[in-house]
Short mmCIF file of C-alpha atoms and ligand atoms in Angstrom, two decimals:
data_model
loop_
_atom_site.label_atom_id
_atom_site.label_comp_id
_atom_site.label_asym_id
_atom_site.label_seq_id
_atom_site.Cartn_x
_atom_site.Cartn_y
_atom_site.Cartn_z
CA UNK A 1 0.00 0.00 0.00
CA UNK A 2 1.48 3.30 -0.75
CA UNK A 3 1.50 5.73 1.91
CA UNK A 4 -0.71 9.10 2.35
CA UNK A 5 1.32 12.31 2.43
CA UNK A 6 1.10 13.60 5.85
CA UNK A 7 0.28 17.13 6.63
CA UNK A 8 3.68 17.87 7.46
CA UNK A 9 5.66 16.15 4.87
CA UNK A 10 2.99 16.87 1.78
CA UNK A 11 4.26 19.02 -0.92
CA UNK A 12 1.57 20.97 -2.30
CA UNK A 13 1.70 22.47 -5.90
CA UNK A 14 2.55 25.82 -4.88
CA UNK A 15 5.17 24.51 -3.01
CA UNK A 16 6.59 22.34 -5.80
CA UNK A 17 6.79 25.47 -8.07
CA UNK A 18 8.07 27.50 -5.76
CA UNK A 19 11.52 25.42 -5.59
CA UNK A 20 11.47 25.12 -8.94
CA UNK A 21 11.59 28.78 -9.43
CA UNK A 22 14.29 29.31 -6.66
CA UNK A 23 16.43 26.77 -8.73
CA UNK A 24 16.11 28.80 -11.80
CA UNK A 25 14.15 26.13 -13.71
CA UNK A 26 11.20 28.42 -14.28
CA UNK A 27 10.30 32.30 -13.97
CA UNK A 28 7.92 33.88 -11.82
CA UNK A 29 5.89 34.17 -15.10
CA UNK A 30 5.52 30.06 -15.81
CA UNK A 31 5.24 29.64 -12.03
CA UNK A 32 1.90 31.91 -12.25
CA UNK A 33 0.91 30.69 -15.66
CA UNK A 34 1.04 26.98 -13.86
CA UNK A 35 -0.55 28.19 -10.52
CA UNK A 36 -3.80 29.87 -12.92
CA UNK A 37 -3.95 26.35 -15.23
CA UNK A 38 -4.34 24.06 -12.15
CA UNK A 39 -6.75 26.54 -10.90
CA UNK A 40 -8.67 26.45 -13.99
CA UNK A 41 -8.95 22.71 -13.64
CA UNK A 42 -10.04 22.78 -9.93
CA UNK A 43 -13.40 24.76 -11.51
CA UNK A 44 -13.57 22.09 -14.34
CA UNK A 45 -13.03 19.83 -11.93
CA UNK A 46 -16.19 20.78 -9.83
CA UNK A 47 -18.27 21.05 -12.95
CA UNK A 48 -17.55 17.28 -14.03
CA UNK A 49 -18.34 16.13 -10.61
CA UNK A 50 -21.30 17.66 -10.43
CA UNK A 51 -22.28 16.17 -13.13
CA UNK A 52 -26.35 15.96 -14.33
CA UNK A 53 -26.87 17.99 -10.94
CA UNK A 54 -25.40 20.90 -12.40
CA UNK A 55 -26.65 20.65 -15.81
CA UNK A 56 -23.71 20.36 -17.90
CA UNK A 57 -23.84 17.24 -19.60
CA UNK A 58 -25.10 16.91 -23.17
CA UNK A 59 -24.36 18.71 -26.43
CA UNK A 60 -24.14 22.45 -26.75
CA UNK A 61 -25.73 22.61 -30.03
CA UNK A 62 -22.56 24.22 -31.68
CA UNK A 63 -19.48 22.65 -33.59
CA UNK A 64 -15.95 23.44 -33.35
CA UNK A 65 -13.37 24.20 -36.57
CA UNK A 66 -12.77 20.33 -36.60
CA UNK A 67 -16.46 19.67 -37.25
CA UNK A 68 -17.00 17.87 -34.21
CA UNK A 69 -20.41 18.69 -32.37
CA UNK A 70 -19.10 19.95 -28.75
CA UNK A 71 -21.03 18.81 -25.28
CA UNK A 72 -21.63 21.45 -22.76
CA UNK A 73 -18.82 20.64 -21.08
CA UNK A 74 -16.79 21.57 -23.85
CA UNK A 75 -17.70 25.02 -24.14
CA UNK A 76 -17.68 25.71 -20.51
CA UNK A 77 -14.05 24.25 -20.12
CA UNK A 78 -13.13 26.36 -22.69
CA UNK A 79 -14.46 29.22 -21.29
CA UNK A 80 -12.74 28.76 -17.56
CA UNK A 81 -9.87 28.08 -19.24
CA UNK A 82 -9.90 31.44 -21.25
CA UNK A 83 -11.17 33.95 -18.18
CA UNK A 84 -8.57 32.08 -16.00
CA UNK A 85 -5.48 33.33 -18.38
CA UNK A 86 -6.28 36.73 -19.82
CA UNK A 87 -5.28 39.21 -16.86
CA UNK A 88 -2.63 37.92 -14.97
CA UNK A 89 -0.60 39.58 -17.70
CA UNK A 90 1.77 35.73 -18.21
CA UNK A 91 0.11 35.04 -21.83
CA UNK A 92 0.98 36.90 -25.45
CA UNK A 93 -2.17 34.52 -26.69
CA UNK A 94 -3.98 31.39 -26.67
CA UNK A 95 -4.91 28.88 -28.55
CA UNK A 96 -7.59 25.99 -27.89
CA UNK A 97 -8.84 23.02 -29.45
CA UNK A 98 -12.21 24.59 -29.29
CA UNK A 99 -11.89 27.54 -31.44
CA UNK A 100 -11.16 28.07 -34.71
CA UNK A 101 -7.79 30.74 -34.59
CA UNK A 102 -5.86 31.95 -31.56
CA UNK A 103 -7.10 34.33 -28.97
CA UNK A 104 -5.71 37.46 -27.86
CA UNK A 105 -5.38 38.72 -24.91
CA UNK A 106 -7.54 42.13 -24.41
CA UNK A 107 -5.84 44.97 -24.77
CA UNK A 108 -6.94 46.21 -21.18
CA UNK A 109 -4.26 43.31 -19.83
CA UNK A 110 -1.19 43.29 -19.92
CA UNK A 111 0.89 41.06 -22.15
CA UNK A 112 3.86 38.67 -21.39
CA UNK A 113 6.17 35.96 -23.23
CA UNK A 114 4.24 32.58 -23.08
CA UNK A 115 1.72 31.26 -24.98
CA UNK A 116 -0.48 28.55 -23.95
CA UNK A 117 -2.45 25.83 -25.67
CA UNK A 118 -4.69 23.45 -24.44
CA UNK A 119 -7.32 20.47 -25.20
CA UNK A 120 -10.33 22.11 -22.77
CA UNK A 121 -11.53 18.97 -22.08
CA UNK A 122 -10.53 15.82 -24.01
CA UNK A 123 -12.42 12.12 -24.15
CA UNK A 124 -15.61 14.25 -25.19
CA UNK A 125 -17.52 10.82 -25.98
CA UNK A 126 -17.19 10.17 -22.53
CA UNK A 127 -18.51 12.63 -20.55
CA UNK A 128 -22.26 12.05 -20.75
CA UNK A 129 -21.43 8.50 -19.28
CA UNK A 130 -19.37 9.32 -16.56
CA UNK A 131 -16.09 8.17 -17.40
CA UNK A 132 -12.87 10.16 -17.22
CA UNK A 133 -12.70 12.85 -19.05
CA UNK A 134 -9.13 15.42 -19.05
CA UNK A 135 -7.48 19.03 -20.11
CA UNK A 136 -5.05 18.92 -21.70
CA UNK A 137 -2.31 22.04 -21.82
CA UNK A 138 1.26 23.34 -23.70
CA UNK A 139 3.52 25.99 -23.10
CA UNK A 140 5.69 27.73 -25.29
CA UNK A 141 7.57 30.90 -25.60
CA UNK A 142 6.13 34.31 -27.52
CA UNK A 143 9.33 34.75 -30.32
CA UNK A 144 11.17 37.49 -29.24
CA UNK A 145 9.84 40.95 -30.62
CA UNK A 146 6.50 39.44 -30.75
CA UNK A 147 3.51 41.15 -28.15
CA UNK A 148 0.64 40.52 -29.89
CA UNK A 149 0.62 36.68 -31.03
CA UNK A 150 -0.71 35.39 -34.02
CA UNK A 151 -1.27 31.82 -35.61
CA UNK A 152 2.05 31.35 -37.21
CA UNK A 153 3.87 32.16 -33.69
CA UNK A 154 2.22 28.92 -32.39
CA UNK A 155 3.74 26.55 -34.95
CA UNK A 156 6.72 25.69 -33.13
CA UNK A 157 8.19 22.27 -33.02
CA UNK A 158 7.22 20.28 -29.74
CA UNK A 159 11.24 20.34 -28.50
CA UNK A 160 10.28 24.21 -28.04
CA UNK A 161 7.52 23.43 -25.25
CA UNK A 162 8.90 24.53 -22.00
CA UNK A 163 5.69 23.10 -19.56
CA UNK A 164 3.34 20.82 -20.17
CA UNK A 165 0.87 18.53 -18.60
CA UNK A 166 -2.82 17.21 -17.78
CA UNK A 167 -5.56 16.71 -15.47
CA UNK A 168 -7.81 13.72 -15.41
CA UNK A 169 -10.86 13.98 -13.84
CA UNK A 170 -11.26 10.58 -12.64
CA UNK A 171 -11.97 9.21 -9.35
CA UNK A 172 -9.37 10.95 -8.30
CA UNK A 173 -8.71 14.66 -9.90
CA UNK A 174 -4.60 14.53 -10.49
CA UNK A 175 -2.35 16.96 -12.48
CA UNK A 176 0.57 15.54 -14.09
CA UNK A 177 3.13 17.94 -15.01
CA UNK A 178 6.39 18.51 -16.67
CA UNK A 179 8.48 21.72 -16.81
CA UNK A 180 11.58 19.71 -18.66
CA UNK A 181 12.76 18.22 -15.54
CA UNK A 182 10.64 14.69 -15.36
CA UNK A 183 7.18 14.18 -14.90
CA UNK A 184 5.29 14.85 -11.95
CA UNK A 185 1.89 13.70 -10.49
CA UNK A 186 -0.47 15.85 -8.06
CA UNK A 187 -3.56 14.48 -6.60
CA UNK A 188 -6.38 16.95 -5.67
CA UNK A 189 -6.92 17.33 -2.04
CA UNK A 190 -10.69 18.10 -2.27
CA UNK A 191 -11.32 18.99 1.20
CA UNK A 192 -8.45 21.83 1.59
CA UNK A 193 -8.91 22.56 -2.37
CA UNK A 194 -4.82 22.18 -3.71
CA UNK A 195 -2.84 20.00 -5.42
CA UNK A 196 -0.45 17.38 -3.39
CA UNK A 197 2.88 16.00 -4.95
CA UNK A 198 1.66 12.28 -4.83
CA UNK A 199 4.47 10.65 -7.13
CA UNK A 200 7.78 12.24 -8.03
CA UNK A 201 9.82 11.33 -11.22
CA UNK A 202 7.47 9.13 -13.13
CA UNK A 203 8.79 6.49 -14.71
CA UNK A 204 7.13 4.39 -17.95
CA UNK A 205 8.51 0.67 -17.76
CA UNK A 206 10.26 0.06 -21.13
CA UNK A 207 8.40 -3.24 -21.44
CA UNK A 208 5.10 -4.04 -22.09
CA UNK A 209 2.72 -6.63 -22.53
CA UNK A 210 -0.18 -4.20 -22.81
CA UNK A 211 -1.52 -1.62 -25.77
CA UNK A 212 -4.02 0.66 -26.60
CA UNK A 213 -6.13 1.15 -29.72
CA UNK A 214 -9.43 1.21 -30.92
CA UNK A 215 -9.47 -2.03 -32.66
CA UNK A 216 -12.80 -1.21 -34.72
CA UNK A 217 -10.80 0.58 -37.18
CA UNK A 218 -8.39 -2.22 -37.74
CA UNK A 219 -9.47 -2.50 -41.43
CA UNK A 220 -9.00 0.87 -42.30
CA UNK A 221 -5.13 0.92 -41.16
CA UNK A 222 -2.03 1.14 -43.26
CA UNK A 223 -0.43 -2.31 -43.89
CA UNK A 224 2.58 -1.48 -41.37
CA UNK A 225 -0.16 -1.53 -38.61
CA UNK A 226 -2.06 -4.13 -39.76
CA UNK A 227 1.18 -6.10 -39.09
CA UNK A 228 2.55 -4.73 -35.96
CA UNK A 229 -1.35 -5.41 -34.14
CA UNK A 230 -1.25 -8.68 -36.04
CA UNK A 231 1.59 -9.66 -34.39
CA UNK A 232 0.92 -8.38 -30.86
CA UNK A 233 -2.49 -10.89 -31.22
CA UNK A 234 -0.59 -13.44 -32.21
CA UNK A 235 0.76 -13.58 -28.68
CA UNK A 236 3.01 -16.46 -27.65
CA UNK A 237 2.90 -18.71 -30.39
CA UNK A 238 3.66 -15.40 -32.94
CA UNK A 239 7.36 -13.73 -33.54
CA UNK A 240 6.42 -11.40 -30.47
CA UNK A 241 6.53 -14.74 -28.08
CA UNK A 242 4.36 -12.88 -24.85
CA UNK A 243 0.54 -12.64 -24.31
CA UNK A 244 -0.44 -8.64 -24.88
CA UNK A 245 -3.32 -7.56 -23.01
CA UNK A 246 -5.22 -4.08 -24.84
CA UNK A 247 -7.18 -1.62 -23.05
CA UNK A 248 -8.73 1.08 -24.67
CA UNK A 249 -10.74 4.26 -22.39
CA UNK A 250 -11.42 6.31 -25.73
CA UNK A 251 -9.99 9.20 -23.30
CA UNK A 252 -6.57 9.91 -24.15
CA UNK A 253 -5.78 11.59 -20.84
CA UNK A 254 -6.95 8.49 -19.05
CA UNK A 255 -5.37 5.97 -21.35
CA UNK A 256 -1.94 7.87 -21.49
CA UNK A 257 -2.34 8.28 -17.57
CA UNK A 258 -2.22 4.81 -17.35
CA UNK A 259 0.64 4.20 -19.37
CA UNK A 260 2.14 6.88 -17.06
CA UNK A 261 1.50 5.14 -13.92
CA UNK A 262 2.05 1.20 -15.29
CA UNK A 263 3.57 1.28 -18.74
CA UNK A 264 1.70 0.23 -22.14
CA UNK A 265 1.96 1.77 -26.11
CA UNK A 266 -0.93 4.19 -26.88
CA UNK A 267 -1.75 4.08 -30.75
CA UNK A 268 -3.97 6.15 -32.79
CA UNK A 269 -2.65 5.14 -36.47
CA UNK A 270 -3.53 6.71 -39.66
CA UNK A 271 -6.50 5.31 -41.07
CA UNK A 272 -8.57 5.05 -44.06
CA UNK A 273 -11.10 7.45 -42.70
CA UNK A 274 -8.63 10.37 -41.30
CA UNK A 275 -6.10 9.72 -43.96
CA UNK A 276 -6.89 13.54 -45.81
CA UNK A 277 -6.63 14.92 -42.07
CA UNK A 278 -3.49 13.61 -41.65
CA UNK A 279 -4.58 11.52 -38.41
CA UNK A 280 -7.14 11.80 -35.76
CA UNK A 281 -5.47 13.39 -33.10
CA UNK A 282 -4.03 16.82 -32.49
CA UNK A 283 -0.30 17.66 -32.47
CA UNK A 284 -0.63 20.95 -30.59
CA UNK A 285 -3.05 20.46 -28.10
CA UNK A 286 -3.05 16.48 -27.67
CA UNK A 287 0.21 14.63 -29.05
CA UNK A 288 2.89 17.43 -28.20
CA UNK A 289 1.97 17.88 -24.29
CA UNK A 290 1.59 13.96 -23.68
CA UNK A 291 4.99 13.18 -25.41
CA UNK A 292 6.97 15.24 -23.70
CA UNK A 293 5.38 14.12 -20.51
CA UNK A 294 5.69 10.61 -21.70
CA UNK A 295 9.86 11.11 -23.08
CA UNK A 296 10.51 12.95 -19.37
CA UNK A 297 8.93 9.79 -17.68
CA UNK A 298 11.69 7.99 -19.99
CA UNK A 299 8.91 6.73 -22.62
CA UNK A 300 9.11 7.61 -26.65
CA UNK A 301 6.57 8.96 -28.75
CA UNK A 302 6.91 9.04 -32.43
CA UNK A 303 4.23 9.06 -35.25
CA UNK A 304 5.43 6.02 -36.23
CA UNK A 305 7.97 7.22 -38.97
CA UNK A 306 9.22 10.23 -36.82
CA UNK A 307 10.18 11.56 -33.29
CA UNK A 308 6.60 13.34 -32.46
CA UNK A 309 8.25 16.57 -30.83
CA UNK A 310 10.43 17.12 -33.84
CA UNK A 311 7.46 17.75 -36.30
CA UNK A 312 7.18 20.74 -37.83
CA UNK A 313 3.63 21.82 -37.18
CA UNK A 314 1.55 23.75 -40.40
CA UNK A 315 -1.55 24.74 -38.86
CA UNK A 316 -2.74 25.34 -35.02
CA UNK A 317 -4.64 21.87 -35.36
CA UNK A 318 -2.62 19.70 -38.00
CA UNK A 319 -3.10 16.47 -36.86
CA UNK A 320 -0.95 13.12 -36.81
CA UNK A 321 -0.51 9.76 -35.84
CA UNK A 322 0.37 8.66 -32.77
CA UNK A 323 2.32 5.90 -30.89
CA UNK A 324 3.56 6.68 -27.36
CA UNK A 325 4.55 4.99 -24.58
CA UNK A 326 7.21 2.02 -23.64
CA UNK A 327 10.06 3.12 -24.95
CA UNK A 328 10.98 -0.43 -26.13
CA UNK A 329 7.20 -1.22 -27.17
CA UNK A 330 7.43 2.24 -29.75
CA UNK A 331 10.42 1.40 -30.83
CA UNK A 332 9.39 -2.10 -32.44
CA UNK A 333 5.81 -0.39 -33.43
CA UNK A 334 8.68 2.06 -35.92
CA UNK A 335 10.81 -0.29 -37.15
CA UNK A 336 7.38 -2.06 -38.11
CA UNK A 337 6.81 1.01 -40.18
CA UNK A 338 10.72 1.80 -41.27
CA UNK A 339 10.86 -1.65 -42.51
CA UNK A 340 7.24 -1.80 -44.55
CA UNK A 341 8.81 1.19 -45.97
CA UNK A 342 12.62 0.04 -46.98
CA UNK A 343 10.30 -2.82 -48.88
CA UNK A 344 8.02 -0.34 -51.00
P1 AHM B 1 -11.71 14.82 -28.34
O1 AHM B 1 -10.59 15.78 -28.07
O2 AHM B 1 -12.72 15.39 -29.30
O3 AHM B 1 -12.31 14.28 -27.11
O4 AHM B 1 -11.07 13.60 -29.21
C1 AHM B 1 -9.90 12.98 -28.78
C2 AHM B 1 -10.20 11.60 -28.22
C3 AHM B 1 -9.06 11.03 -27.42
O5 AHM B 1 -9.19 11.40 -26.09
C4 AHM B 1 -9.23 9.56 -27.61
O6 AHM B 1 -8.02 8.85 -27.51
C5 AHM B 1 -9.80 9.45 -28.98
O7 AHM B 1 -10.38 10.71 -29.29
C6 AHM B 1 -10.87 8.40 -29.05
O8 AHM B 1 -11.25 8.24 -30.37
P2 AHM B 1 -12.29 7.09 -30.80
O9 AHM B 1 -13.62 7.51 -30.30
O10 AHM B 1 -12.19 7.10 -32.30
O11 AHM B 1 -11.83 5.80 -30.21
MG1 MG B 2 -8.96 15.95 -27.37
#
C-alpha cells in the first residue's frame, strides 16, 4: 500500500513550483501561468463532478473548426480556461482546441512571453457517461519581438515546449506535469482545495505486454499496422513470443495516464477514414503535451515514422498519428513502419 502524504511532509503544488523557481528552472511568469492552469482545472473539476446535478452534460448545439459537435462541457471548459489566463498579464495569446484561430489577450491586460495551448476537455464521448474525461495544456515561448501573437507564432516544433501537462478527472482529480525536468503527479486534495505532490519522477517501464487502440478501425489501417497489431495478437505462439493484453478508455488523458503510472503503447494510427486529415489526433493540443510528458517519464513517442516533438507543425490543429509509450514497445511499433517502408 502506498503511503498518504502527511500534513507535514505533503508538498503541495505551490510549493513544488516555488523550488522550482528558486532553482532557476522556471520564472515567476511560468510559475503563475502553472498556478492559474491548475486553478482552472479545480473549476472544471467541480463542474464534471457535479455532473447531471449541475446541468452540464449533453451537447451544446454548436461545432468546433474540426467539425465535431461539442457537449456542454466543452464550451464551458473552454471558457474557464480562457477567463482564468487573460489578466494575470503571463500570456501573449492562446490557442484551444475549441476555437477556430488563436485568442488574444484584451488589450486592457497586460501582455507577457508565453503562450499557452490546451485540449479544454478531451475524451468528449465520454462525458455524458461518466467516465474520465481530461485538459489537456502546452507551453511555449512568444518569439522574441512578438507582443501581440498570431497563428504562425504557435507553430513551433514540440522540442520548443517549456511546460506541459494534464488533469484527469477521474476518481481521483490529479495533475501531471512537466516543466523539462521529469514528470510529476499531483492528486487533488478536495477537502483543503490544492494539489499534493503524490508521485515524483514518473517512470514508464520500457516493457510491455499491454496496448491501446481502438481495434474497430483495424481494417482501415495502413499495412505497417495491420502487421505490428497482427503480431501483438498473435501472442506467444507469434514472432512477439508474450501474451499482450489491450485496453482502450477512448480518453486519451486516461489511457496515457495509465501508461504513465504502469507502462503500455498508446496508438492512434492513420486510417482510411482520417487519412486527408493527416490523423485523428491533435499535435498541438493532444500529441505534443503527452509526449513530452511521456519522453521525461523515460517513454518515446513518435508518429510512427518520426520523433513526435520534432514535427514541424503547419496549422494550429494539424493532426498526426500517434504511438507513445514504452520506450521499447514504440520502438518495435517504428521499425514495423521503417521496414514496410525500406520494402516499398
Ligand atoms: P476529443 O478531443 O474530441 O475528445 O477527441 C480525442 C479523443 C481522445 O481522447 C481519444 O483517444 C480518442 O479521441 C478516441 O477516439 P475514438 O472515439 O475514435 O476511439
Ligand atoms: Mg482531445
Amino acid at each position: 500500500m502506498t503511503q498518504a502524504p502527511s500534513a507535514s511532509t505533503a508538498v503541495s503544488l505551490t510549493r513544488y513550483l516555488i523550488e522550482e523557481q528558486r532553482a532557476g528552472r522556471i520564472s515567476p511568469d511560468l510559475r503563475l501561468l502553472i498556478e492559474v492552469v491548475a486553478r482552472a482545472c479545480k473549476t472544471i473539476s467541480i463542474a464534471v463532478g457535479k455532473g447531471a446535478l449541475g446541468g452540464v452534460l449533453g451537447d451544446a448545439g454548436t461545432g468546433n473548426i474540426q467539425g465535431e459537435a461539442q457537449k456542454k462541457l466543452d464550451v464551458l471548459s473552454n471558457e474557464i480556461l480562457l477567463e482564468a489566463n487573460a489578466w494575470g498579464g503571463h500570456l501573449a495569446g492562446l490557442a484551444s482546441e475549441e476555437m477556430d484561430t488563436s485568442h488574444p489577450i484584451p488589450d486592457v491586460y497586460p501582455r507577457g512571453n508565453y503562450l499557452l495551448l490546451f485540449d479544454p476537455l478531451d475524451g468528449s464521448s465520454n462525458i455524458d457517461v461518466n467516465i474520465s474525461v481530461g485538459t489537456i495544456f502546452s507551453v511555449l515561448r512568444c518569439p522574441d519581438g512578438v507582443t501581440q501573437a498570431q497563428d504562425q507564432h504557435f507553430l513551433q516544433p514540440g522540442t520548443e515546449q517549456v511546460c506541459a501537462g494534464y488533469t484527469t478527472y477521474g476518481p481521483s482529480t490529479m495533475l501531471v506535469l512537466t516543466i523539462g525536468n521529469g514528470t510529476h503527479a499531483f492528486t487533488l486534495d478536495r477537502e483543503v482545495g490544492s494539489f499534493v505532490l503524490t508521485t515524483r519522477d514518473m517512470k514508464i517501464p520500457e516493457e510491455t505486454k499491454e496496448f491501446a487502440v481502438n481495434m474497430s478501425n483495424q481494417r482501415y489501417w495502413q499495412a505497417p499496422m495491420q502487421a505490428y497489431v497482427g503480431d501483438l495478437l498473435a501472442g506467444k505462439e507469434g514472432p512477439r513470443g508474450k501474451d499482450f493484453n489491450m485496453r482502450w478508455v477512448a480518453s486519451m488523458v486516461a489511457d496515457v495516464h495509465r501508461i504513465l503510472t504502469r507502462g503500455g503503447i498508446f496508438s492512434y494510427p492513420l486510417d482510411a477514414k482520417c487519412a486527408a486529415q493527416g490523423g485523428k489526433l491533435r499535435l498541438m493540443y493532444e500529441a505534443n503535451p503527452m509526449s513530452f510528458l511521456v519522453e521525461q517519464a523515460g517513454g518515446a513517442a513518435s508518429t510512427g515514422r518520426q520523433r513526435m516533438l520534432e514535427v514541424q507543425p503547419t496549422g494550429l490543429h494539424m493532426r498526426v498519428p500517434v504511438f507513445l509509450g514504452s520506450k521499447h514497445e514504440v520502438e518495435t511499433a517504428v521499425r514495423y513502419h521503417a521496414e514496410h517502408d525500406a520494402q516499398a
